[in-house]
């Protein structure tokens, strides 16, 4: 591995190699050594950690017990304020490698050489909920990446949705207050389905495009490993010659982009609140390292007006069919944190953490963010020295004359804490504006000071329409259902009305479908146009639809790490499923035996087969597909177990692949999916429901069909889903 030589002078601070974070060296220096005996924080051995010091074995506890007091005091202070937003998060370490040099566009060192591996730490999060809230709620996901580069830390602090609710950061506190639990009763937790959120967004038509995304399945990802990431704002790439290009950043997951079903997401929130965190942890732990490709859309400075909308408006995206995404590198997450608090909780991201070669645009949302992050971290992390916390330290030398403050860790030597000086070595003296280090792009600005929004931000609906037009039928159905669900939770009918009136400006069919079961009047585009905040300005999209906006066009990823449940009961015939399990395992899927109880079940030949989970402790929502093996006795037994029947019903409702072998087809009868009687039952056609007689069909064929069906992720076009009462 090569490393970039830093151009700026070092004051002799310990040189840390560029792979220090990758190899965990830097963090290891701060990990606690294993010690055989407990001590106090001062290192004093504690002889008894079970009893406080008392005046006699039955007497009162003595104030003198400094061991007790130290322990309780530390406990009393072990919570820090959670993040104001994005409080619920999961982190992982990894590496980033560029595919090629981006020298043409940027001088950023970590994007120059395919041999340079840059350590990263990533934190995924939800936005609205508190730290203990559930993972699978309908929400935007944060996607924040810290690159520990040789030129300083670079943070790409994005989301899994490429646009945002608001155009100007001054509205951020209002947006967050509106979506958070309502102040009078503290409800609901981690949910946008309540009056204050919809009251706010319906009065802010600029949020309509983002609402289309959050009502889509993008807001309920199957896995953090299966979602895209976006930097959202236009940034600048600056090359060594000082030439600037606008750039939008993308993360494209190698496992494809996949979602949960809404009913499933809600149930998971109760049955496994840690579903996404566990999924990420287990994948990394088992060596299935998630990967994303970094993509960039590059727009020449000066040509941005040709896009047809304002590149500085964060409620707009650049359609990929207009400006293709170039894939420029790959990120691999390959190590779980050692300690959730020390790393995932204490990490401090900031869109203002830049490296030379990357700069901001004037997006007013981004500009406000540049103030917010350090400001909030000052209180969240308790002072000005949080850059010294191990997870936040860079891997290149750091030196300045900022001093003191709570919990200062480093010990600067000497009497000089100012610049210029002659009393120390004086090498820091820099007023020459030399080309080294970070250079702000010298954009020409001559404008009146004004508190206003550019008229080019007035178009609020055209890209919401583009998004709608780009969805498949199933995706449109899910968006309609999500709007209906959310708005049906809104108590004030006027708010519901405002939303469908706004939607009439997106697509009248959409608005009419949403309105249908909300007990309000039909959508009225004119009424919306008369309301506060409405701007009568609509641009014509350069593209009518864009397949990159549909999730279904981004499936893929095969069956790697997909979880398959094999339903067991006494009398099961292992020969029916063994080759299929082997084929699935070879393809990277994870097969689990699910039965009525832990321990073992007896096979048809009397052997014992170990059960991994029960129908109750691992319901179908925790799996991607179901296999019902053959065995007359086991099929009859499964039909009599309510939880097993529910398992299959639910998997059917959530459009998962189901494969029934031999007599296992009996269980499908509970779905009304078979015709005929008893052993002659025949499966009725349903997308993603496979039935096979393993005695007649070659086993290789069954495995192949099953794997192909699972790889489709879900069969959203499956019939009769609404009728299933799971
Ligand atoms: C495009 C719009 C935005 C995106 C993509 C975004 C993304 C994020 C992400 C990913 C995090 C979590 C970082 C982590 O995991 O630690 C975060 C936290 C935060 N964001 Fe934003 N955000 C946006 C807009 C804003 C705006 C406009 C403000 C305020 C003006 C803001 C204020 C904050 C604050 C205060 C935190 C908590 C930071 C901490 O305590 O460490 N964000 N944001």
XYZ file of C-alpha atoms and ligand atoms in Angstrom:
769
model
C 0.000 0.000 0.000
C 1.281 3.432 -0.826
C 0.538 6.502 1.149
C 0.195 10.125 0.213
C 2.823 12.443 1.604
C 1.256 15.344 3.439
C 2.393 18.632 2.069
C 1.937 20.656 5.247
C 4.553 20.661 7.933
C 4.174 18.531 10.996
C 5.289 19.770 14.363
C 6.667 16.384 15.148
C 3.395 14.940 16.445
C 3.457 11.154 16.306
C 3.113 10.069 12.686
C 0.249 7.684 12.326
C 0.222 5.457 9.283
C -2.594 5.783 6.776
C -3.959 2.406 7.712
C -3.998 3.063 11.440
C -7.785 2.982 11.607
C -8.071 0.054 9.198
C -5.758 -2.009 11.305
C -7.418 -0.763 14.445
C -4.052 0.422 15.730
C -5.191 3.850 16.720
C -8.357 2.655 18.413
C -6.518 -0.199 20.094
C -4.307 2.299 21.869
C -7.441 3.347 23.731
C -8.968 -0.058 24.420
C -8.882 -1.249 28.009
C -6.320 -3.918 28.812
C -7.802 -7.051 30.303
C -7.044 -7.000 34.031
C -7.678 -9.934 36.351
C -8.883 -7.837 39.279
C -11.316 -4.955 39.621
C -9.887 -1.599 40.607
C -11.245 1.875 41.225
C -10.727 4.517 38.538
C -7.510 5.388 40.351
C -6.219 1.824 40.067
C -6.826 0.729 43.634
C -7.705 -2.960 43.869
C -11.255 -3.582 45.122
C -11.450 -6.533 47.491
C -15.279 -6.840 47.497
C -17.592 -5.563 44.735
C -20.758 -6.899 46.410
C -20.931 -5.137 49.748
C -20.838 -1.482 50.692
C -18.993 -0.321 53.792
C -21.357 -0.347 56.777
C -21.347 0.342 60.464
C -21.658 -3.346 61.283
C -23.108 -6.047 59.015
C -26.671 -4.774 59.643
C -25.791 -1.114 60.159
C -26.129 1.991 57.945
C -23.803 2.564 55.008
C -20.944 4.927 55.665
C -20.418 8.100 53.652
C -16.758 7.254 53.816
C -17.241 4.430 51.281
C -15.421 6.100 48.405
C -15.548 2.875 46.362
C -19.341 2.848 46.513
C -19.538 6.570 45.812
C -17.194 6.426 42.822
C -19.173 3.567 41.269
C -22.607 5.128 41.825
C -21.437 8.566 40.725
C -20.116 7.167 37.469
C -23.331 5.271 36.895
C -25.391 8.400 37.586
C -23.566 10.178 34.782
C -23.263 7.429 32.211
C -25.886 8.830 29.859
C -25.101 11.670 27.510
C -27.724 13.611 25.574
C -28.794 11.700 22.506
C -28.599 13.304 19.065
C -31.369 15.869 18.525
C -32.153 14.007 15.288
C -30.819 10.676 14.011
C -30.596 9.443 17.616
C -31.123 5.796 16.707
C -28.130 4.517 14.782
C -25.859 1.592 13.996
C -22.206 1.859 13.032
C -19.464 -0.148 11.376
C -15.846 0.222 10.329
C -14.603 -0.385 6.828
C -12.436 0.736 3.976
C -12.844 2.713 0.786
C -10.836 2.264 -2.414
C -11.210 4.294 -5.588
C -11.492 2.404 -8.887
C -9.511 5.038 -10.731
C -7.919 8.413 -10.291
C -10.333 11.339 -10.196
C -7.476 13.777 -10.740
C -9.290 15.352 -13.667
C -11.972 16.613 -11.292
C -10.580 16.731 -7.786
C -7.307 16.895 -5.945
C -8.796 14.987 -2.981
C -6.010 12.567 -2.038
C -8.256 9.631 -1.211
C -9.683 9.706 -4.758
C -6.364 9.621 -6.611
C -4.964 6.137 -6.517
C -6.670 2.712 -6.655
C -3.909 1.402 -4.386
C -4.809 3.720 -1.558
C -7.222 2.253 0.947
C -8.866 4.787 3.210
C -10.368 3.664 6.521
C -14.005 4.668 7.077
C -16.557 4.604 9.854
C -20.218 4.582 8.837
C -23.273 5.320 10.921
C -26.768 4.530 9.628
C -29.707 6.019 11.478
C -33.369 6.835 11.551
C -34.277 10.496 11.962
C -37.370 10.944 14.086
C -37.148 8.360 16.848
C -35.300 8.350 20.128
C -32.224 6.200 20.658
C -34.304 3.251 21.890
C -36.909 3.398 19.128
C -37.480 0.645 16.574
C -35.368 0.231 13.457
C -38.088 -0.477 10.919
C -40.304 2.602 11.280
C -41.263 4.593 8.210
C -38.542 7.233 8.089
C -35.587 8.569 6.144
C -32.348 6.725 6.973
C -29.156 8.644 7.703
C -26.109 7.381 5.813
C -23.042 9.119 7.253
C -19.518 8.140 6.209
C -16.319 9.376 7.827
C -13.240 8.896 5.632
C -10.040 9.013 7.699
C -7.854 10.419 4.928
C -4.231 11.527 4.957
C -5.431 15.100 4.503
C -7.856 15.089 7.395
C -11.252 13.569 8.033
C -13.788 13.907 5.241
C -17.440 13.334 6.180
C -20.124 12.569 3.627
C -23.236 13.023 5.773
C -26.131 11.903 3.630
C -29.421 10.039 3.671
C -30.949 7.097 1.811
C -33.239 9.476 -0.097
C -31.734 11.909 -2.638
C -33.875 14.949 -1.787
C -34.970 16.696 1.398
C -38.160 18.136 2.917
C -37.099 21.779 2.982
C -35.021 24.153 0.914
C -33.597 26.413 3.619
C -32.000 25.319 6.900
C -33.943 27.966 8.803
C -36.975 25.626 8.557
C -35.138 22.595 9.991
C -36.122 23.132 13.647
C -39.775 23.519 12.547
C -39.641 20.346 10.468
C -38.096 18.373 13.319
C -40.489 19.766 15.937
C -43.392 18.842 13.676
C -42.330 15.222 13.170
C -41.154 14.539 16.730
C -43.702 13.357 19.339
C -46.288 16.072 19.918
C -45.227 18.256 22.840
C -48.398 17.987 24.954
C -48.510 14.197 25.245
C -45.146 12.967 23.947
C -46.715 10.794 21.229
C -46.215 9.168 18.789
C -42.689 7.788 18.973
C -40.688 7.537 15.743
C -43.681 8.079 13.480
C -44.737 10.738 11.021
C -48.373 9.562 11.074
C -49.739 12.362 13.238
C -51.284 15.797 12.908
C -48.340 18.117 13.564
C -46.163 16.547 10.877
C -48.848 16.677 8.196
C -49.974 20.128 9.341
C -46.439 21.411 8.698
C -45.666 19.617 5.446
C -49.008 20.460 3.844
C -48.241 24.137 4.497
C -44.778 23.661 2.968
C -45.495 22.390 -0.554
C -41.742 22.253 -1.192
C -41.763 19.034 0.878
C -44.094 17.236 -1.564
C -41.299 15.587 -3.557
C -39.674 14.243 -0.387
C -43.069 13.019 0.863
C -43.398 10.910 -2.272
C -40.131 9.227 -1.303
C -40.953 8.788 2.375
C -44.345 7.310 1.492
C -42.586 4.911 -0.865
C -40.892 1.707 0.223
C -37.560 3.558 0.353
C -38.589 4.536 3.876
C -38.853 0.919 5.046
C -35.628 -0.743 3.843
C -35.222 -4.513 4.123
C -31.699 -3.957 5.406
C -29.280 -1.104 5.901
C -27.097 -3.150 3.551
C -29.721 -2.886 0.837
C -30.273 0.818 0.595
C -28.735 3.560 -1.484
C -27.065 6.608 0.007
C -27.028 10.158 -1.310
C -25.047 13.282 -0.441
C -28.151 15.202 -1.621
C -26.646 18.682 -1.975
C -24.534 19.722 -4.896
C -20.925 19.911 -3.719
C -17.890 21.020 -5.676
C -14.975 18.992 -6.935
C -11.928 21.249 -7.426
C -8.906 19.964 -9.314
C -5.266 20.989 -8.914
C -5.737 23.722 -11.520
C -8.552 25.212 -9.451
C -11.254 24.181 -11.933
C -14.606 23.488 -10.268
C -17.340 21.018 -11.220
C -20.570 20.479 -9.341
C -20.867 16.960 -7.960
C -23.654 14.905 -6.411
C -22.635 11.806 -4.457
C -24.350 8.399 -4.540
C -23.802 5.095 -2.735
C -25.028 2.042 -4.680
C -25.378 -1.149 -2.627
C -24.000 -4.337 -4.176
C -26.920 -6.282 -2.680
C -29.511 -4.265 -4.600
C -32.141 -1.924 -3.171
C -34.901 -3.754 -1.322
C -37.685 -2.961 1.100
C -39.942 -4.553 3.661
C -43.714 -4.723 3.358
C -45.402 -2.065 5.505
C -47.324 -4.579 7.599
C -44.069 -6.454 8.136
C -42.180 -3.298 9.115
C -44.788 -2.457 11.730
C -44.734 -5.944 13.196
C -40.936 -6.032 13.233
C -40.926 -2.783 15.190
C -42.557 -4.718 18.021
C -41.073 -8.178 17.592
C -37.493 -7.154 16.883
C -36.843 -3.460 17.426
C -33.171 -4.098 16.543
C -33.920 -5.755 13.199
C -31.625 -3.541 11.109
C -28.910 -3.261 13.720
C -28.858 -7.038 14.181
C -28.853 -7.650 10.435
C -25.832 -5.383 9.916
C -23.972 -6.785 12.892
C -24.606 -10.422 11.948
C -23.629 -9.904 8.313
C -20.294 -8.347 9.271
C -19.743 -10.844 12.053
C -20.240 -13.744 9.631
C -17.819 -12.302 7.082
C -20.527 -11.173 4.664
C -19.164 -7.669 4.357
C -21.652 -5.202 2.888
C -20.392 -3.183 -0.049
C -21.434 0.012 -1.781
C -20.019 1.663 -4.863
C -19.441 5.383 -4.681
C -21.023 7.159 -7.618
C -20.768 10.750 -8.776
C -22.847 12.875 -11.075
C -20.668 15.645 -12.403
C -21.979 18.877 -13.871
C -19.664 21.442 -15.425
C -19.583 24.733 -13.577
C -21.575 27.117 -15.771
C -23.707 24.362 -17.315
C -25.910 23.801 -14.275
C -28.636 26.038 -15.691
C -29.106 23.483 -18.502
C -30.506 21.017 -15.954
C -33.822 22.881 -16.034
C -34.027 23.322 -12.235
C -31.842 24.944 -9.628
C -28.916 22.715 -8.642
C -28.834 24.495 -5.257
C -32.359 23.339 -4.388
C -32.192 20.201 -2.204
C -35.778 19.260 -3.023
C -34.501 18.398 -6.515
C -32.403 15.511 -7.783
C -30.524 15.188 -11.028
C -32.214 12.356 -12.949
C -29.645 9.680 -13.743
C -30.946 9.562 -17.301
C -29.984 13.242 -17.596
C -26.556 12.973 -15.949
C -25.353 9.380 -15.558
C -23.776 8.225 -12.312
C -20.098 7.309 -12.727
C -18.955 4.632 -10.311
C -15.622 5.713 -8.876
C -14.872 3.443 -5.945
C -16.058 0.866 -3.460
C -16.677 0.896 0.278
C -16.620 -2.341 2.247
C -17.798 -2.530 5.853
C -15.696 -5.239 7.440
C -15.542 -4.692 11.182
C -18.101 -4.245 13.919
C -17.364 -1.676 16.617
C -15.824 -2.942 19.828
C -18.053 -0.725 21.904
C -21.320 0.868 20.866
C -20.987 3.943 23.055
C -17.320 4.684 22.432
C -17.656 4.439 18.683
C -21.207 4.574 17.321
C -22.520 6.991 19.917
C -19.523 9.259 20.242
C -18.775 9.597 16.549
C -19.332 13.167 15.404
C -20.075 13.745 11.714
C -20.174 17.130 10.088
C -20.836 18.070 6.450
C -18.206 20.749 7.000
C -15.413 18.218 7.509
C -13.785 18.652 4.102
C -10.521 17.780 2.421
C -8.710 19.773 -0.277
C -10.402 19.192 -3.634
C -13.963 19.156 -2.293
C -15.971 22.268 -1.442
C -19.522 23.401 -0.786
C -22.119 24.851 -3.075
C -24.381 27.685 -1.925
C -27.326 25.348 -1.249
C -29.022 27.174 1.651
C -29.837 23.877 3.350
C -26.190 22.845 3.295
C -25.043 26.266 4.410
C -27.185 26.041 7.564
C -25.955 22.519 8.263
C -22.414 23.841 8.303
C -23.231 25.688 11.501
C -25.459 23.101 13.145
C -23.315 20.000 13.628
C -20.397 21.334 15.684
C -22.800 23.463 17.639
C -24.964 20.505 18.655
C -21.932 18.267 19.309
C -20.609 20.804 21.794
C -23.503 19.986 24.057
C -23.983 16.338 23.063
C -20.333 15.449 23.635
C -19.838 17.791 26.543
C -17.287 20.343 25.379
C -14.940 21.518 22.688
C -12.543 18.557 22.671
C -14.658 15.832 21.094
C -12.287 15.660 18.118
C -9.894 13.952 20.556
C -12.255 11.039 21.234
C -10.624 8.033 19.527
C -13.384 7.475 16.947
C -13.189 11.112 15.864
C -9.403 11.417 15.634
C -7.873 11.749 12.233
C -5.048 9.480 11.103
C -2.847 12.359 9.962
C -1.019 14.794 12.239
C -3.149 17.537 13.758
C -1.793 20.734 15.213
C -3.143 24.129 16.214
C -3.130 26.468 19.199
C -6.674 25.867 20.396
C -6.243 24.977 24.037
C -7.772 23.690 27.247
C -11.477 22.957 27.697
C -13.281 20.096 29.377
C -11.620 16.687 28.982
C -8.587 17.833 27.020
C -6.642 14.654 26.323
C -3.478 15.792 24.558
C -0.672 17.489 26.459
C 0.809 20.313 24.398
C 4.400 21.031 25.364
C 6.059 24.410 25.887
C 4.947 27.964 26.582
C 3.602 28.951 23.192
C -0.107 28.724 22.386
C -0.347 31.458 19.800
C 0.856 32.243 16.303
C 2.920 33.966 15.024
C 5.662 33.330 17.520
C 9.410 33.203 17.742
C 9.509 31.435 21.118
C 8.670 28.085 19.576
C 9.764 26.858 16.167
C 7.508 29.321 14.345
C 6.979 27.050 11.348
C 3.223 27.474 11.564
C 3.440 31.055 10.369
C 1.172 31.135 7.340
C -0.232 34.297 5.831
C 1.165 33.648 2.385
C -1.963 31.989 1.000
C 0.272 29.305 -0.464
C -1.315 26.532 -2.479
C -0.951 23.969 0.308
C -3.861 22.683 2.334
C -7.514 23.520 1.948
C -8.416 26.255 -0.509
C -11.936 27.618 -0.657
C -13.228 27.917 -4.192
C -13.010 31.632 -5.023
C -16.538 31.981 -6.307
C -17.375 35.462 -7.535
C -20.190 36.889 -5.401
C -21.605 40.390 -5.756
C -25.108 40.529 -4.518
C -27.237 42.605 -2.192
C -27.645 41.219 1.310
C -31.173 39.830 1.223
C -33.443 37.548 3.268
C -35.290 35.871 0.429
C -35.507 32.701 -1.603
C -34.547 32.561 -5.227
C -37.578 32.342 -7.572
C -35.761 29.379 -9.154
C -36.736 27.428 -5.989
C -40.464 28.021 -6.583
C -41.210 24.820 -8.453
C -42.503 22.363 -5.847
C -44.240 19.617 -7.788
C -42.580 18.769 -11.086
C -40.093 16.264 -9.653
C -42.755 14.754 -7.394
C -44.585 13.991 -10.642
C -41.387 12.620 -12.188
C -40.956 10.308 -9.212
C -44.578 9.114 -9.431
C -44.301 8.521 -13.171
C -41.170 6.445 -12.628
C -42.785 3.919 -10.263
C -44.090 0.480 -11.197
C -47.718 -0.422 -10.515
C -46.854 -2.197 -7.261
C -44.745 0.719 -6.080
C -47.575 3.139 -6.857
C -49.969 0.952 -4.880
C -47.626 1.059 -1.892
C -47.324 4.855 -2.078
C -51.105 5.256 -2.178
C -51.477 2.865 0.762
C -48.831 4.734 2.763
C -50.476 8.119 2.215
C -53.818 6.637 3.205
C -52.375 5.050 6.324
C -50.560 8.171 7.479
C -53.409 10.554 6.711
C -55.967 8.258 8.304
C -54.071 8.834 11.576
C -54.460 12.605 11.197
C -57.356 13.772 13.359
C -58.043 17.148 11.724
C -59.855 16.651 8.369
C -58.604 20.002 6.980
C -55.029 18.729 7.134
C -55.940 15.558 5.236
C -57.716 17.724 2.699
C -54.703 19.981 2.209
C -52.530 16.981 1.443
C -54.779 15.521 -1.241
C -55.253 19.001 -2.716
C -51.449 19.319 -2.927
C -51.229 15.831 -4.438
C -53.582 16.986 -7.194
C -50.583 18.999 -8.410
C -48.493 15.841 -8.545
C -50.971 13.548 -10.262
C -54.749 13.678 -10.095
C -55.047 9.873 -10.184
C -52.753 9.604 -7.182
C -54.690 12.296 -5.311
C -58.008 10.641 -6.097
C -56.813 7.238 -4.944
C -55.457 8.663 -1.679
C -58.607 10.676 -0.978
C -60.895 7.685 -1.480
C -60.985 6.385 2.088
C -60.213 9.527 4.094
C -63.703 10.946 4.631
C -62.882 14.242 2.938
C -63.812 16.039 -0.281
C -62.299 15.139 -3.642
C -58.875 16.660 -4.349
C -58.993 20.270 -5.498
C -55.877 21.616 -7.184
C -57.297 25.146 -7.186
C -57.819 25.126 -3.415
C -54.176 24.112 -2.952
C -53.049 26.915 -5.255
C -54.856 29.471 -3.099
C -53.046 28.519 0.087
C -50.130 30.077 1.923
C -46.757 28.833 0.712
C -48.033 27.725 -2.687
C -45.940 28.921 -5.619
C -47.560 29.065 -9.000
C -44.542 27.914 -10.963
C -43.935 24.615 -12.638
C -41.001 23.614 -14.737
C -41.164 20.998 -17.453
C -39.073 17.965 -16.596
C -36.483 17.146 -19.245
C -37.317 13.486 -18.757
C -40.843 12.154 -18.237
C -39.710 9.225 -16.116
C -36.448 7.731 -14.933
C -36.029 4.048 -14.183
C -33.326 4.780 -11.601
C -36.074 6.227 -9.382
C -37.839 2.886 -9.141
C -36.559 0.424 -6.563
C -37.704 -2.544 -8.570
C -35.274 -1.667 -11.298
C -32.513 -1.901 -8.710
C -33.098 -5.386 -7.433
C -30.291 -7.870 -7.756
C -27.805 -9.015 -5.204
C -28.869 -12.651 -5.495
C -29.708 -14.619 -2.347
C -26.524 -13.891 -0.417
C -27.332 -13.537 3.317
C -31.058 -14.025 2.658
C -32.732 -15.948 5.479
C -34.769 -19.013 4.645
C -37.057 -20.757 7.150
C -37.521 -24.519 6.862
C -40.658 -25.483 8.741
C -40.301 -28.648 10.801
C -42.571 -30.940 12.751
C -42.310 -34.587 13.777
C -42.373 -36.879 10.748
C -40.541 -34.533 8.398
C -38.664 -36.134 5.515
C -35.188 -34.532 5.365
C -34.423 -36.091 1.989
C -36.940 -33.694 0.443
C -35.091 -30.556 1.520
C -31.445 -31.520 2.135
C -30.188 -30.917 -1.427
C -32.139 -27.654 -1.584
C -30.648 -26.444 1.693
C -27.232 -27.335 0.360
C -27.822 -25.401 -2.859
C -29.117 -22.388 -0.922
C -26.135 -22.471 1.420
C -23.768 -22.707 -1.536
C -25.459 -19.628 -2.988
C -24.815 -17.745 0.271
C -28.293 -17.931 1.820
C -28.746 -18.680 5.520
C -31.110 -21.601 6.234
C -32.712 -22.046 9.647
C -34.868 -24.867 10.987
C -38.007 -23.522 12.597
C -40.190 -25.836 14.629
C -42.843 -25.965 17.342
C -40.254 -26.067 20.144
C -36.500 -25.871 20.663
C -34.522 -29.091 20.910
C -35.205 -31.652 18.194
C -38.009 -33.065 16.050
C -38.166 -36.707 14.952
C -37.819 -37.318 11.248
C -39.981 -39.863 9.401
C -37.201 -42.409 9.883
C -36.958 -41.716 13.620
C -33.766 -39.648 13.587
C -33.490 -36.444 15.577
C -33.175 -33.110 13.778
C -32.071 -30.023 15.727
C -34.406 -27.012 15.648
C -32.866 -23.495 15.487
C -35.931 -21.425 16.296
C -39.592 -21.735 17.155
C -42.520 -20.394 15.122
C -43.087 -17.961 17.976
C -39.566 -16.681 18.632
C -38.656 -16.252 14.955
C -41.854 -15.454 13.080
C -41.946 -15.245 9.294
C -41.227 -11.486 9.325
C -37.639 -12.337 10.220
C -37.161 -14.426 7.075
C -37.033 -13.799 3.343
C -38.528 -17.094 2.215
C -40.147 -20.288 3.492
C -39.613 -23.933 2.619
C -42.267 -26.461 3.630
C -40.676 -29.910 3.405
C -42.341 -33.202 2.551
C -43.568 -35.759 5.088
C -47.214 -36.719 5.497
C -47.085 -36.685 9.299
C -45.228 -33.396 9.552
C -47.546 -31.699 7.043
C -50.593 -32.760 9.050
C -48.896 -31.623 12.271
C -48.008 -28.205 10.830
C -51.604 -27.694 9.671
C -52.730 -28.127 13.267
C -50.284 -25.585 14.720
C -51.740 -22.086 14.560
C -48.316 -20.413 14.634
C -47.118 -22.530 11.697
C -50.216 -21.711 9.646
C -49.805 -18.040 10.539
C -46.159 -18.249 9.527
C -47.070 -19.214 5.990
C -50.057 -16.856 5.770
C -47.895 -13.946 6.804
C -45.102 -14.880 4.402
C -47.736 -15.011 1.673
C -49.151 -11.629 2.639
C -45.682 -10.105 2.609
C -45.125 -11.470 -0.915
C -42.219 -13.738 0.064
C -41.191 -16.809 -1.856
C -42.803 -19.989 -0.523
C -41.822 -23.452 -1.687
C -43.894 -26.484 -0.677
C -42.559 -29.979 -1.302
C -44.578 -33.186 -1.603
C -47.137 -33.404 1.212
C -46.029 -29.970 2.434
C -48.457 -28.564 -0.098
C -51.193 -29.351 2.432
C -50.169 -26.339 4.442
C -50.922 -24.151 1.473
C -54.542 -25.208 1.748
C -54.809 -22.925 4.757
C -54.180 -20.069 2.334
C -56.989 -21.133 0.074
C -54.292 -21.611 -2.490
C -55.063 -25.153 -3.417
C -57.828 -26.954 -5.220
C -58.804 -30.618 -4.895
C -58.764 -32.799 -1.844
C -56.134 -34.177 0.484
C -53.221 -35.764 -1.339
C -54.577 -34.644 -4.704
C -54.440 -31.010 -3.760
C -53.042 -28.855 -6.513
C -51.567 -25.419 -5.976
C -53.297 -22.528 -7.675
C -50.934 -20.201 -9.483
C -49.568 -17.393 -7.331
C -46.436 -15.367 -8.001
C -43.518 -16.688 -5.980
C -45.373 -19.759 -4.634
C -43.607 -22.905 -5.799
C -44.947 -26.401 -5.419
C -42.957 -29.459 -6.375
C -43.018 -33.186 -5.935
C -39.420 -33.940 -5.071
C -39.968 -37.527 -6.161
C -40.653 -36.451 -9.737
C -38.934 -33.116 -10.351
C -35.115 -33.177 -10.436
C -33.816 -31.693 -7.205
C -31.482 -29.368 -9.097
C -34.474 -27.861 -10.854
C -36.352 -27.185 -7.607
C -33.305 -25.507 -6.053
C -32.727 -23.416 -9.130
C -36.348 -22.208 -9.288
C -36.461 -21.538 -5.549
C -33.211 -19.560 -5.613
C -34.336 -17.561 -8.647
C -37.627 -16.708 -6.945
C -35.918 -15.644 -3.689
C -33.486 -13.485 -5.666
C -36.470 -11.482 -6.910
C -36.811 -10.420 -3.262
C -40.610 -10.062 -3.192
C -43.473 -10.868 -5.507
C -45.304 -7.599 -5.109
C -47.717 -8.432 -7.913
C -49.009 -11.487 -6.038
C -52.783 -11.852 -6.105
C -55.182 -11.848 -3.135
C -52.707 -10.340 -0.700
C -55.306 -7.941 0.681
C -57.605 -10.853 1.465
C -55.095 -12.590 3.724
C -55.899 -11.825 7.368
C -52.333 -12.156 8.701
C -29.851 17.168 3.194
C -30.220 17.383 4.434
C -29.684 16.641 5.613
C -29.077 15.417 5.678
C -28.775 14.456 4.564
C -28.735 15.179 7.058
C -28.110 14.036 7.519
C -27.796 13.798 8.819
C -27.252 12.572 9.327
C -26.903 11.346 8.498
C -27.108 12.705 10.654
C -26.621 11.641 11.630
C -25.134 11.635 11.719
C -24.703 10.517 12.634
O -24.963 9.348 12.310
O -24.118 10.809 13.688
C -27.538 14.018 10.999
C -27.525 14.524 12.265
C -27.852 15.812 12.545
N -28.332 16.748 11.662
Fe -28.634 16.535 9.717
N -29.116 16.257 7.805
C -29.689 17.170 6.940
C -30.165 18.400 7.259
C -29.923 19.004 8.452
C -30.157 20.380 8.732
C -30.712 21.392 7.717
C -29.780 20.594 10.015
C -29.813 21.854 10.822
C -29.780 23.068 10.328
C -29.323 19.334 10.550
C -28.903 19.108 11.837
C -28.487 17.916 12.345
C -28.126 17.705 13.720
C -28.202 18.750 14.824
C -27.723 16.376 13.843
C -27.210 15.669 15.085
C -25.701 15.640 14.989
C -25.020 15.062 16.212
O -25.540 15.188 17.329
O -23.908 14.522 16.044
N -29.400 18.400 9.578
N -27.957 14.665 9.868
